Amino acid sequence: AHIAEVSRGVEADGLRLAVRPHPAEDTGRYAGFEILDEAFTAEADPAIVGAAGVVGGTSTALLNLAALHGRPAARLVVPGLEHLEDELGADQRALLDAYLPRAAEVGQWRGLQS
């Protein structure tokens, strides 16, 4: 349901969602969505580096895509992983905030273009 809601937000920006699962994830949970090849790390995957934007939870990959590759990015709170955002240290939060917008609940997210 979370990914479907993210997809609707991306489509509202006139874009399409492609999912790049974490390497430890079961890709079956993304049935019905385009899944990108896991042969590369996200930061080295040409399909992601060349994307119009990136959306994800609080992660190093999302940070690197925004900071190093200049991709427009949205940082979303992932249901069940709220603790990752809550447990950030001051230095971690400052680094993320320097390159990414504050984490938002998907229902509060205004899209990549806002």
XYZ file of C-alpha atoms in Angstrom:
114
model
C 0.000 0.000 0.000
C 2.892 2.364 0.821
C 4.568 1.830 -2.560
C 1.249 2.252 -4.375
C 0.768 5.590 -2.603
C 4.318 6.651 -3.531
C 3.609 5.611 -7.121
C 0.509 7.831 -7.218
C 2.608 10.769 -5.974
C 5.253 10.159 -8.625
C 2.591 9.860 -11.337
C 1.073 13.164 -10.170
C 4.442 14.695 -11.128
C 4.074 13.194 -14.609
C 6.684 10.531 -13.917
C 6.627 6.762 -13.415
C 7.893 4.779 -10.462
C 10.516 2.070 -10.813
C 11.495 0.241 -7.624
C 15.079 -0.506 -6.665
C 14.785 -2.851 -3.684
C 17.401 -3.040 -0.972
C 19.643 -6.027 -1.778
C 18.381 -7.873 1.327
C 14.704 -7.482 0.370
C 12.441 -10.051 -1.212
C 11.545 -8.501 -4.572
C 8.262 -10.417 -4.582
C 6.786 -7.757 -2.329
C 6.942 -5.362 -5.297
C 4.842 -7.467 -7.677
C 3.071 -5.215 -10.137
C 5.802 -2.558 -10.114
C 8.784 -2.179 -12.426
C 11.824 -3.509 -10.554
C 15.280 -2.248 -11.458
C 18.289 -4.538 -11.822
C 20.216 -5.118 -8.621
C 23.546 -5.743 -10.399
C 24.766 -2.254 -9.462
C 24.596 -0.306 -6.248
C 21.905 2.345 -6.573
C 24.522 5.100 -6.733
C 26.246 3.424 -9.712
C 23.152 2.281 -11.591
C 22.775 4.345 -14.778
C 18.991 3.902 -14.666
C 18.876 5.554 -11.244
C 21.638 8.130 -11.706
C 19.861 9.287 -14.866
C 16.385 9.300 -13.322
C 14.311 12.465 -13.104
C 14.298 12.032 -9.323
C 14.591 9.557 -6.496
C 12.278 8.723 -3.626
C 13.129 6.614 -0.623
C 13.503 6.174 3.063
C 16.373 7.582 5.063
C 19.398 5.909 3.469
C 22.958 6.467 2.370
C 21.953 5.656 -1.210
C 19.328 8.417 -1.250
C 21.829 10.857 0.264
C 24.503 9.965 -2.302
C 22.101 10.237 -5.227
C 21.117 13.747 -4.149
C 24.535 14.987 -2.981
C 26.841 13.399 -5.540
C 24.589 13.101 -8.571
C 22.295 16.085 -8.013
C 19.100 14.046 -8.333
C 15.952 15.718 -7.031
C 15.032 13.625 -4.026
C 12.257 12.993 -1.555
C 12.906 11.349 1.802
C 9.865 9.499 3.082
C 9.111 7.838 6.388
C 8.703 4.138 5.669
C 5.923 2.488 7.664
C 7.448 0.159 10.236
C 10.839 1.876 9.991
C 9.955 5.155 11.712
C 12.646 4.387 14.291
C 15.361 4.936 11.667
C 14.365 8.587 11.429
C 13.765 8.958 15.165
C 17.157 7.510 16.108
C 19.315 9.728 13.892
C 22.138 11.474 15.701
C 22.641 15.235 15.372
C 25.488 14.843 12.845
C 23.529 12.324 10.765
C 20.477 14.570 10.720
C 22.577 17.618 9.751
C 24.156 15.733 6.847
C 20.816 14.459 5.570
C 19.211 17.880 5.983
C 22.027 19.498 3.980
C 21.142 17.506 0.849
C 17.649 16.096 1.315
C 14.301 17.503 2.330
C 13.032 16.553 5.774
C 11.437 13.125 5.925
C 7.711 13.237 5.313
C 4.887 10.778 5.702
C 3.812 9.697 2.228
C 0.359 11.213 2.811
C 1.985 14.593 3.505
C 4.469 14.418 0.627
C 3.961 17.004 -2.086
C 5.944 15.219 -4.811
C 9.343 15.701 -6.386
C 8.461 18.977 -8.070
C 7.273 20.849 -4.965
